[in-house]
Structure formats: C-alpha cells, structure tokens
Short mmCIF file of C-alpha atoms and ligand atoms in Angstrom, two decimals:
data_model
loop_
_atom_site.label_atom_id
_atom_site.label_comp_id
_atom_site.label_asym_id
_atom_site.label_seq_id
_atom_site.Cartn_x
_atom_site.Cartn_y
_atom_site.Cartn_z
CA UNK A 24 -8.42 -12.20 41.44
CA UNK A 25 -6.74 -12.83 38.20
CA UNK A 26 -6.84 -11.32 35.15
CA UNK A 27 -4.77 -11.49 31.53
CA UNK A 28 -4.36 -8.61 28.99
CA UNK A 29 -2.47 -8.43 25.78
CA UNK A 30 -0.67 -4.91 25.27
CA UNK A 31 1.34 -4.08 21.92
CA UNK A 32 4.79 -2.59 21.59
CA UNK A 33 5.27 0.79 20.50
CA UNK A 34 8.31 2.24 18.30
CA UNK A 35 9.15 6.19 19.16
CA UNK A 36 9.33 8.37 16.13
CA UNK A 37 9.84 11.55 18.54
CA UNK A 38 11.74 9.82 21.42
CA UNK A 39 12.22 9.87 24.79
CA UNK A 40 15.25 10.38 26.71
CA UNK A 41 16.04 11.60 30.16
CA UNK A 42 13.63 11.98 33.02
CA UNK A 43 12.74 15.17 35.16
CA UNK A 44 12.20 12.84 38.41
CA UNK A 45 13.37 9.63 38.85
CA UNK A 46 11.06 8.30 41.60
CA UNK A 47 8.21 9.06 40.23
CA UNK A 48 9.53 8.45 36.42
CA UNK A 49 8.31 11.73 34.93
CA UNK A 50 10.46 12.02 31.55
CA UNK A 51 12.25 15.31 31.22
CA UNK A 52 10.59 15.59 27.58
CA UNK A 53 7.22 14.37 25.75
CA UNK A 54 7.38 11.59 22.32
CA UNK A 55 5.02 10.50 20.11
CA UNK A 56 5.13 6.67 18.79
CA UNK A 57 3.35 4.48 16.91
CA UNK A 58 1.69 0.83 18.58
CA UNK A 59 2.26 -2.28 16.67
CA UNK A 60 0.15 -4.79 15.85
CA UNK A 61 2.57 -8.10 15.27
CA UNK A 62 4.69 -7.37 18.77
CA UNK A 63 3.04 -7.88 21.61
CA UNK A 64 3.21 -8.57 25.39
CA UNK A 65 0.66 -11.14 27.07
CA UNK A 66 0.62 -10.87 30.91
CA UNK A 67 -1.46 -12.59 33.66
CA UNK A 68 -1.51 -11.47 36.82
CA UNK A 69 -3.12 -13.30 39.96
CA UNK A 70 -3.35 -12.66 43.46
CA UNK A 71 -3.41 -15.02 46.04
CA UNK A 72 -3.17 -15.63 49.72
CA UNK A 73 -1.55 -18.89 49.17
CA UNK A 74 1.94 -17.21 47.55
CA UNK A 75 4.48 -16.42 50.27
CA UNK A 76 5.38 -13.59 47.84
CA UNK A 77 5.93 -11.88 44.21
CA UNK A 78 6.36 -14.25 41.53
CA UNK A 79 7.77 -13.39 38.04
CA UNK A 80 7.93 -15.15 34.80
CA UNK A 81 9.29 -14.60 31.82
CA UNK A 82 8.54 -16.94 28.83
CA UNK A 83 7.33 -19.34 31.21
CA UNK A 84 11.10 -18.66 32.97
CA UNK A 85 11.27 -17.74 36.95
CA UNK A 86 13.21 -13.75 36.42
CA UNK A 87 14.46 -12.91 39.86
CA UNK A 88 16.35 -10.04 38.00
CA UNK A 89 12.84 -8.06 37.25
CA UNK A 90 10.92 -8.79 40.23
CA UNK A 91 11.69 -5.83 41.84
CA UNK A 92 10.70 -3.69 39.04
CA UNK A 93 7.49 -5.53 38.32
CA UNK A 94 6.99 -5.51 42.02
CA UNK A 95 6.44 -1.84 42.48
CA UNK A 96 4.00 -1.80 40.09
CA UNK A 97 2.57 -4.48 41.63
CA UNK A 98 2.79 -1.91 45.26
CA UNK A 99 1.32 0.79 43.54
CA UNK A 100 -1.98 -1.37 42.40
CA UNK A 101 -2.06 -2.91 46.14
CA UNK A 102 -2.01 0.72 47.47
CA UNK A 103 -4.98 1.64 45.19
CA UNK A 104 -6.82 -1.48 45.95
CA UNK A 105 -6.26 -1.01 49.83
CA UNK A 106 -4.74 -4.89 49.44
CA UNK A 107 -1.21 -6.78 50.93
CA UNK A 108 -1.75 -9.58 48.84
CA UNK A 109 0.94 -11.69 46.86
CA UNK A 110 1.06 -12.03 42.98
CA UNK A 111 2.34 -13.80 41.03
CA UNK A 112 3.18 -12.44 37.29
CA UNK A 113 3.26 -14.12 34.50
CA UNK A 114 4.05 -12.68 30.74
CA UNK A 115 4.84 -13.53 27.65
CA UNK A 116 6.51 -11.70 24.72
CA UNK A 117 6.11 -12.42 21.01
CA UNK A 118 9.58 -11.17 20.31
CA UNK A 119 13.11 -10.77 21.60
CA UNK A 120 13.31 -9.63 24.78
CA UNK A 121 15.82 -6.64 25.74
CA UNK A 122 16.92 -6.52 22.01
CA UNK A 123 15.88 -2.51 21.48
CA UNK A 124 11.99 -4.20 20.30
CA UNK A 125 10.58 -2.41 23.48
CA UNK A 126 10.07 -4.92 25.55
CA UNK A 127 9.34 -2.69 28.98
CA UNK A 128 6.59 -0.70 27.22
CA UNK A 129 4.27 -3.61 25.99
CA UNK A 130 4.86 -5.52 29.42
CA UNK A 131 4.42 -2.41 31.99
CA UNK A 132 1.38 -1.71 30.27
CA UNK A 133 0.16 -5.76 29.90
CA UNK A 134 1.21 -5.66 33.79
CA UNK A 135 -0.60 -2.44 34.86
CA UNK A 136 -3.83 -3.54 32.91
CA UNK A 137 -3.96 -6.94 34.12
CA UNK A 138 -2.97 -6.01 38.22
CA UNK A 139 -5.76 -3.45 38.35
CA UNK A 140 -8.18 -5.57 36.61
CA UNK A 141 -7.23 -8.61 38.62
CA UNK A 142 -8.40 -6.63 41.83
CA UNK A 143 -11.63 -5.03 40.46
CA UNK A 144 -10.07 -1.64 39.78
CA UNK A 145 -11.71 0.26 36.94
CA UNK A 146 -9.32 2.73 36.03
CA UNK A 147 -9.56 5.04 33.43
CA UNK A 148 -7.12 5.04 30.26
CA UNK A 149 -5.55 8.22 31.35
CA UNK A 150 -5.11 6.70 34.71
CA UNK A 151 -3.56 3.25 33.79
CA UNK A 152 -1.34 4.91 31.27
CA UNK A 153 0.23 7.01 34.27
CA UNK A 154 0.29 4.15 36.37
CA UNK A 155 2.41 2.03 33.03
CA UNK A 156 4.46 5.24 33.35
CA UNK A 157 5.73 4.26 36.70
CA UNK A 158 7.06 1.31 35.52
CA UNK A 159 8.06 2.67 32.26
CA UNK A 160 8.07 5.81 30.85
CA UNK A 161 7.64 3.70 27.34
CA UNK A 162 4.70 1.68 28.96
CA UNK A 163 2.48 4.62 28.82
CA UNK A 164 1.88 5.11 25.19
CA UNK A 165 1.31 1.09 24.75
CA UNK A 166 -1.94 1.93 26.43
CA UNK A 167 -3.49 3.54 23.48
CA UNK A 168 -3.22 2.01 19.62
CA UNK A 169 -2.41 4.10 16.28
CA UNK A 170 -0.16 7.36 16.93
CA UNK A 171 0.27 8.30 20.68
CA UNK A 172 1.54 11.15 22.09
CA UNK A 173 3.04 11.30 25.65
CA UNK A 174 2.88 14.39 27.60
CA UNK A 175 5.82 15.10 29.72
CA UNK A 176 3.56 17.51 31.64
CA UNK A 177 4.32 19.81 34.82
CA UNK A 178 2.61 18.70 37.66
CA UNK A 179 5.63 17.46 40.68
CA UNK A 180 2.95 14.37 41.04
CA UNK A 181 3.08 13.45 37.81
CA UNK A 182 -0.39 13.59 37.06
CA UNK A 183 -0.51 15.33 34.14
CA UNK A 184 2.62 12.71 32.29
CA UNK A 185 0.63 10.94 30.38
CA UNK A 186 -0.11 9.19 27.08
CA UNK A 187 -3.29 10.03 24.65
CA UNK A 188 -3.93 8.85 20.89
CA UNK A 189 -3.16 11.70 18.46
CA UNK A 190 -4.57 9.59 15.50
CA UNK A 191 -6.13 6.19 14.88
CA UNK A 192 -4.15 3.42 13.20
CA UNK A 193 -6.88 3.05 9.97
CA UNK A 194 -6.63 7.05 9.53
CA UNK A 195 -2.51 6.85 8.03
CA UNK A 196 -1.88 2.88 7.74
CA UNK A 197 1.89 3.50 7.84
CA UNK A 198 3.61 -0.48 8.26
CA UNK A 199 7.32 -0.91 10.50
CA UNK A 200 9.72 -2.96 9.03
CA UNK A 201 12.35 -4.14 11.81
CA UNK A 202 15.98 -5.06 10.70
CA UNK A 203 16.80 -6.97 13.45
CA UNK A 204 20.81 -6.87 13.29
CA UNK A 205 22.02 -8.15 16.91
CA UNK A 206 20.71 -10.66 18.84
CA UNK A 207 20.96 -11.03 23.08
CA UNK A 208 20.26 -8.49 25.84
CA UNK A 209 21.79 -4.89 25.52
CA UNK A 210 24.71 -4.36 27.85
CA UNK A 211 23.52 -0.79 28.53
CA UNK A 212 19.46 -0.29 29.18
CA UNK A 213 17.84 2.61 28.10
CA UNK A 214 17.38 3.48 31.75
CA UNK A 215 20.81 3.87 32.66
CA UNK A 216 21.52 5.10 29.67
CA UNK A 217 19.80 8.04 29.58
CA UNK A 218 20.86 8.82 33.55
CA UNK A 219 24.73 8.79 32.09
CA UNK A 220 23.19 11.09 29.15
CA UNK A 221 21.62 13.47 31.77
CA UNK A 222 24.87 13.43 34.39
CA UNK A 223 27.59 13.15 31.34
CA UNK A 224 26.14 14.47 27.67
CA UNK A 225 27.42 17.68 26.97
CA UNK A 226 24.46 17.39 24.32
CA UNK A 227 21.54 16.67 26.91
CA UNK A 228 20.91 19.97 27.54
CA UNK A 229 20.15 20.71 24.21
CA UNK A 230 18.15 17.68 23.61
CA UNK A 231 15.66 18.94 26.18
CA UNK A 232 15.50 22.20 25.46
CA UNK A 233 15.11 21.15 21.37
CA UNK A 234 12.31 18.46 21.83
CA UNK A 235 9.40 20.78 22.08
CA UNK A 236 9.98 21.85 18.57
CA UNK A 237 10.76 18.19 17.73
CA UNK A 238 6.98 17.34 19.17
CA UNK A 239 5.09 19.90 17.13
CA UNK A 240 6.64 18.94 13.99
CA UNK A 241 5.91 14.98 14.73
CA UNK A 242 2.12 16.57 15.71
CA UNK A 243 1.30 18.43 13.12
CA UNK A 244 2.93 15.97 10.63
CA UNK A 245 0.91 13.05 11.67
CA UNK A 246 -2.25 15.14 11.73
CA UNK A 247 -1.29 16.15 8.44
CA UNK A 248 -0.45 12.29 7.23
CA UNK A 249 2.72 14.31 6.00
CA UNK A 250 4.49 11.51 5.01
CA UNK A 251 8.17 13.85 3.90
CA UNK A 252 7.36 15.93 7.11
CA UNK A 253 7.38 13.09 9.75
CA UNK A 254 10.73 11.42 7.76
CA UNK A 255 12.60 14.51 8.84
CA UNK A 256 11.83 15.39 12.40
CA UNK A 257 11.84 11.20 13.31
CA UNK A 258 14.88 10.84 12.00
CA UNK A 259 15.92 14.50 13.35
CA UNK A 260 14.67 13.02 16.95
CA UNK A 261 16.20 9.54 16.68
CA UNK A 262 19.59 11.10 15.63
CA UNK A 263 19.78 13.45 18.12
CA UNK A 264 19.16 11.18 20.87
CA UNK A 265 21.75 8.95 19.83
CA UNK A 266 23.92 11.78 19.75
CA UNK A 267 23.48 12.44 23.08
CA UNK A 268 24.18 9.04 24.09
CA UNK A 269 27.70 8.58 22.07
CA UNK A 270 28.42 12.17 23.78
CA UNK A 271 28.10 10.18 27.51
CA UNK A 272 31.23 9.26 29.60
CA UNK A 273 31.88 6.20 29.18
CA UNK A 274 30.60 6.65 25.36
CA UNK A 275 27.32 4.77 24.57
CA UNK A 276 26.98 3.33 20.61
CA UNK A 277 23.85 1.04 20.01
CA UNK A 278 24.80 0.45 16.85
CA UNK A 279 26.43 -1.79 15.02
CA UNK A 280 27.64 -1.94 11.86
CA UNK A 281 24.42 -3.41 10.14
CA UNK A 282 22.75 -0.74 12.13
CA UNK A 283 24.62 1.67 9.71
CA UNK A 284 24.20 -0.34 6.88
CA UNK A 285 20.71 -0.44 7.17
CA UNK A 286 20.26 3.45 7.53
CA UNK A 287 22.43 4.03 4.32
CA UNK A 288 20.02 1.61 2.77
CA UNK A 289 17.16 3.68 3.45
CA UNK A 290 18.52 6.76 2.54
CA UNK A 291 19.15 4.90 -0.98
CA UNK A 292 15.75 4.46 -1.14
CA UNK A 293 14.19 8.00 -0.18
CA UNK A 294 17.11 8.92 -2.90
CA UNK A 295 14.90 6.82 -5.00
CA UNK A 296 11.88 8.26 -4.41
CA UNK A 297 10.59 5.31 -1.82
CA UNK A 298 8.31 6.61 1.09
CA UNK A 299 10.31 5.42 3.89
CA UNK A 300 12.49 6.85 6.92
CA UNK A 301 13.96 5.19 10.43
CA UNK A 302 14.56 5.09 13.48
CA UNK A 303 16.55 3.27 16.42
CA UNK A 304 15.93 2.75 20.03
CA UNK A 305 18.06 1.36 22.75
CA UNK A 306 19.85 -1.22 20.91
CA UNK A 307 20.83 -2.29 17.09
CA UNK A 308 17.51 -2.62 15.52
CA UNK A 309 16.73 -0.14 12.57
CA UNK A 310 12.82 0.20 12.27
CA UNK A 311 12.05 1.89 8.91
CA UNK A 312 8.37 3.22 8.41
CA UNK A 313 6.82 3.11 4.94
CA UNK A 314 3.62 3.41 2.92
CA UNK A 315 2.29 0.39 2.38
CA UNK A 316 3.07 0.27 -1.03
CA UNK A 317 6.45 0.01 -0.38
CA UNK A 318 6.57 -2.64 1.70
CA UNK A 319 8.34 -5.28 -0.40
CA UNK A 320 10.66 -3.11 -1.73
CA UNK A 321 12.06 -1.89 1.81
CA UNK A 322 11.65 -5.48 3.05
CA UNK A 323 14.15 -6.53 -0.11
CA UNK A 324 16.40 -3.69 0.41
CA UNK A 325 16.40 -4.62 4.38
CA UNK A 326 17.18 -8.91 3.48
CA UNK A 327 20.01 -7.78 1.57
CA UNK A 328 21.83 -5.20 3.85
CA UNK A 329 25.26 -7.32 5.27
CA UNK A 330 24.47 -8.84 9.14
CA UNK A 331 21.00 -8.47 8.79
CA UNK A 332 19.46 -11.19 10.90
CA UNK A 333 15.89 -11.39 10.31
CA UNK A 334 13.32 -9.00 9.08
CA UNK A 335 9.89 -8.44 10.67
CA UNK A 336 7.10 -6.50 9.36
CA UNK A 337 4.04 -4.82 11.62
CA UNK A 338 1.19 -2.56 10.66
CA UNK A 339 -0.05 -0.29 12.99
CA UNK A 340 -1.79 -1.85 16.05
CA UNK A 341 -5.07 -1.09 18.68
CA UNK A 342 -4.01 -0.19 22.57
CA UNK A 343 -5.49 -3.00 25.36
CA UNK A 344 -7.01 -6.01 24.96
CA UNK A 345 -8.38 -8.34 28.10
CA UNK A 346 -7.40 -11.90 26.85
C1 LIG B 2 15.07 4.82 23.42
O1 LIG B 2 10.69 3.55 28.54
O2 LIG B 2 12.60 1.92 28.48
O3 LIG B 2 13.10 3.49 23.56
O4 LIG B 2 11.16 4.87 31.65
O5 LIG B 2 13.43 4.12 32.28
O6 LIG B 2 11.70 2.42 31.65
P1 LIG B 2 12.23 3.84 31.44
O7 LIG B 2 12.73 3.95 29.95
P2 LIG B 2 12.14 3.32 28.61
O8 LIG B 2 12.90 4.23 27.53
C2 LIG B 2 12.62 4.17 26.17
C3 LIG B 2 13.67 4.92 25.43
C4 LIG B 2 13.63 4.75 23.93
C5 LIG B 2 12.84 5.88 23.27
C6 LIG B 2 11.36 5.81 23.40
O9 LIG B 2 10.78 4.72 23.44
O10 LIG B 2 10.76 6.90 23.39
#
C-alpha cells in the first residue's frame, strides 16, 4: 500500500485566477501552461494500519501547517477506495518551496498519483487530473507534460474542470528561464489572493469575462508554434492578473523591484529582436520563455539584472512518472 511518483511543475502562460466554487475548487476561468522538466515534486505515499493518523513531510521536515490540505486529498482517495486507513505523506521538491515556482501544482498532482496508486486505484488521466484539481486548481495541468490546457468547464460537480495536453513538449521545444529575485515563503498565497481579488478587485470582473478570448489566442498560438502570437496574449494574461491583484483591498504587489527589472530586461531584448516574453505567478519570480537559440543570451541578460538571485533554466517536461 505504498506507492512514489514524480510530477513536474508547470508555469501558466494564460493564468488562472479566481474560482467559481470554492469547495469543490472549480476555477472561475480556464489556463493553459507549460510542464517543466528540471522542477519537480517527488511524493510517496503509504498507508498503514500502524499510523494513529496523517503524516506529512516536507523535505524530510514534519509540516503540521499542510496536513490538512494534503489530508483531504488524502479523504477523497479513501472515499474512492472504500478505505479509513492512515497515511503518511512524504514529498520532496527540487526547488524553493512557496517562492511563486509552483510548488502546490507539482505536489497535488505527485500526491494524487501516488494515494490512488498506493491503494490499487487505476484512474484515468482525466480522472486524476480532477482529483489534483481538488487540491489545486494548478495541480491539474502537472498531470499531463508539454502545453496543457485546463478547462474551467460547467458542470456544478466539477466533472468537466479538467486538464488535457494541447501539444507535446518535442512538437515547439520552447526552454523557461527563472529569475529567481526573492527568496522565503510569500506572505500572501495565491489562494487567498485571488478570494480578496474576487470579493475586492474592481478589475475581477473583467478578468473573467476577458479570459475566454485570452484562451483562444494562447490555443491557437501554441497550435500554431506562433512564437510573436503567444508573447502577447501571455504577457496580456500575466499582466492582467496582476492587475487585478494590485486593484484588491488591502493592495496585493508580488513584485519586487528585480521583478521589474527583469521584465524591462526582456522587453530590451524582444526590442532586439530576441524570441523571448514572461510571465509571473504568485510571488517575485520572472519566468521568460525563449527559443532555444536564445537561451544564453536571455540567461546573460537575466545574471546581470540588479537583485537577481539565481537563474534556473528548464526545457519543457513529460506529465507522471511512478518512481
Ligand atoms: C498565479 O493553483 O495555487 O500560479 O487552486 O487555490 O491551490 P489553488 O490555487 P493555485 O493558483 C495558481 C495561480 C497562479 C496562476 C496559474 O498557475 O495559473
């Protein structure tokens, strides 16, 4: 009754942002993201009769402070299963944890993998991505490798929010270069973040209503490996969600000022005729997405922005793998 799976983290070029029911984490609107193949999540999951209860570890680290989360995933399995038995959860990350790098996506869907396949369930992808969703709405497209898009979908269950690939990683080998510019948990999580943005924005409104247009762009972009066409509507999408955010009340900035830095870097370099756009999540990081090609030069550019930290580099990754 044990079982260990790797799953990668994924960056949102059309993001995500607000959610149409909170129990059942259903995002309000559908994104499209990319899986990466140097950040990952490991997780191992056992049950056993022999723990009095959940168990949690982080980086080999007891984490009373996400038990609960990892816990109702751990419920949901148990209800499928027709089990009461204990687990106890044990993951890993290759990266920063909390730091905007996604950490909830790669280890929902590492957790969601590894609980079901612990207990003998064979789920399908579609079925384990919605079951990732649960835990996070981000966890669903870390199912899947290359470019995934999540459906927000319409059903009240949520059975039709899930994630599906929309193109493999071999078919546009695009590489992520992360600036990492701040170091140590975010104060504000993208979870209660974008609950203030949905009770406070003046701007969430619009954010919905705009993302469907947002999606079909990213689509049809990516289908198209239309490298000028998905630089506008990503950085269009990551923009306008941060908008949103700084609109909340209490105000919520991710950025810092490296985080600026590093976006007037890369719009020095598109200026310059380098393939290459970005975009931020929940926290300080700048990812910028280039050709290949470019690599060194956006890596260079990147190193020598002020307060950049560190630089890592990731091409385009594959969904699950059982360890
Ligand atoms: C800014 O997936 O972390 O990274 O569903 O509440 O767990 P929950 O939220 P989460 O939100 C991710 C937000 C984002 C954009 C994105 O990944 O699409």
């Amino acid at each position: 009754m044990k079982a260990r799976v790797r799953a990668r983290a994924n960056i949102a070029l059309i993001k995500y942002w607000g959610k149409a029911d909170d129990r059942l984490n259903i995002p309000a609107v559908g994104s499209i993201s990319v899986t990466l193949d140097r950040l990952w999540s490991d997780t191992e999951v056992e049950f056993s009769d022999e723990l009095s209860g959940d168990e949690f570890l982080l980086g080999g680290t007891s984490r009373p402070d996400q038990l609960a989360r990892a816990s109702n995933t751990l419920d949901l399995v148990r209800e499928l299963a027709g089990v009461t038995l204990p687990a106890r959860v044990s993951s890993e990350n290759n990266f920063p944890t909390g730091a905007g790098l996604a950490s909830s996506a790669s280890g929902f869907a590492a957790l969601s993998a590894a609980a079901t396949r612990a207990l003998g369930l064979e789920l399908t992808e579609r079925e384990l991505s919605v079951l990732a969703r649960r835990g996070s709405g981000s966890a669903a497209r870390s199912i899947f490798g290359g470019f995934v898009e999540m459906h927000a979908g319409s059903a009240v269950d949520g059975s039709d929010s899930y994630a599906e690939p929309l193109l493999d990683a071999a078919a546009w080998p695009l590489v992520v270069v992360i600036a990492i510019t701040g170091r140590g948990e975010k104060p504000v999580g993208s979870r209660s973040g974008m609950a203030a943005s949905a009770a406070t924005s003046p701007y969430y409104s619009a954010w919905v209503e705009t993302s469907a247009a947002d999606l079909a762009l990213g689509r049809s972009a990516i289908l198209a490996k239309d490298f000028a066409a998905l630089a506008r509507v990503a950085e269009h999408s990551c923009l306008k969600m941060h908008a949103a955010a700084m609109a909340n009340q209490p105000p919520l900035l991710y950025w810092n000022p490296a985080t600026v830095a590093c976006l007037q870097a890369c719009a020095a370099l598109q200026a310059a005729g380098t393939p290459v756009f970005f975009t931020i999540d929940a926290g300080p990081q700048v990812k910028a997405v280039c050709t290949p090609d470019v690599v060194p030069t956006v890596v260079t550019a990147l190193r020598g922005v002020p307060g950049v930290i560190d630089v890592i580099e990731s091409g385009l990754g594959p969904g699950l793998e059982a360890l």
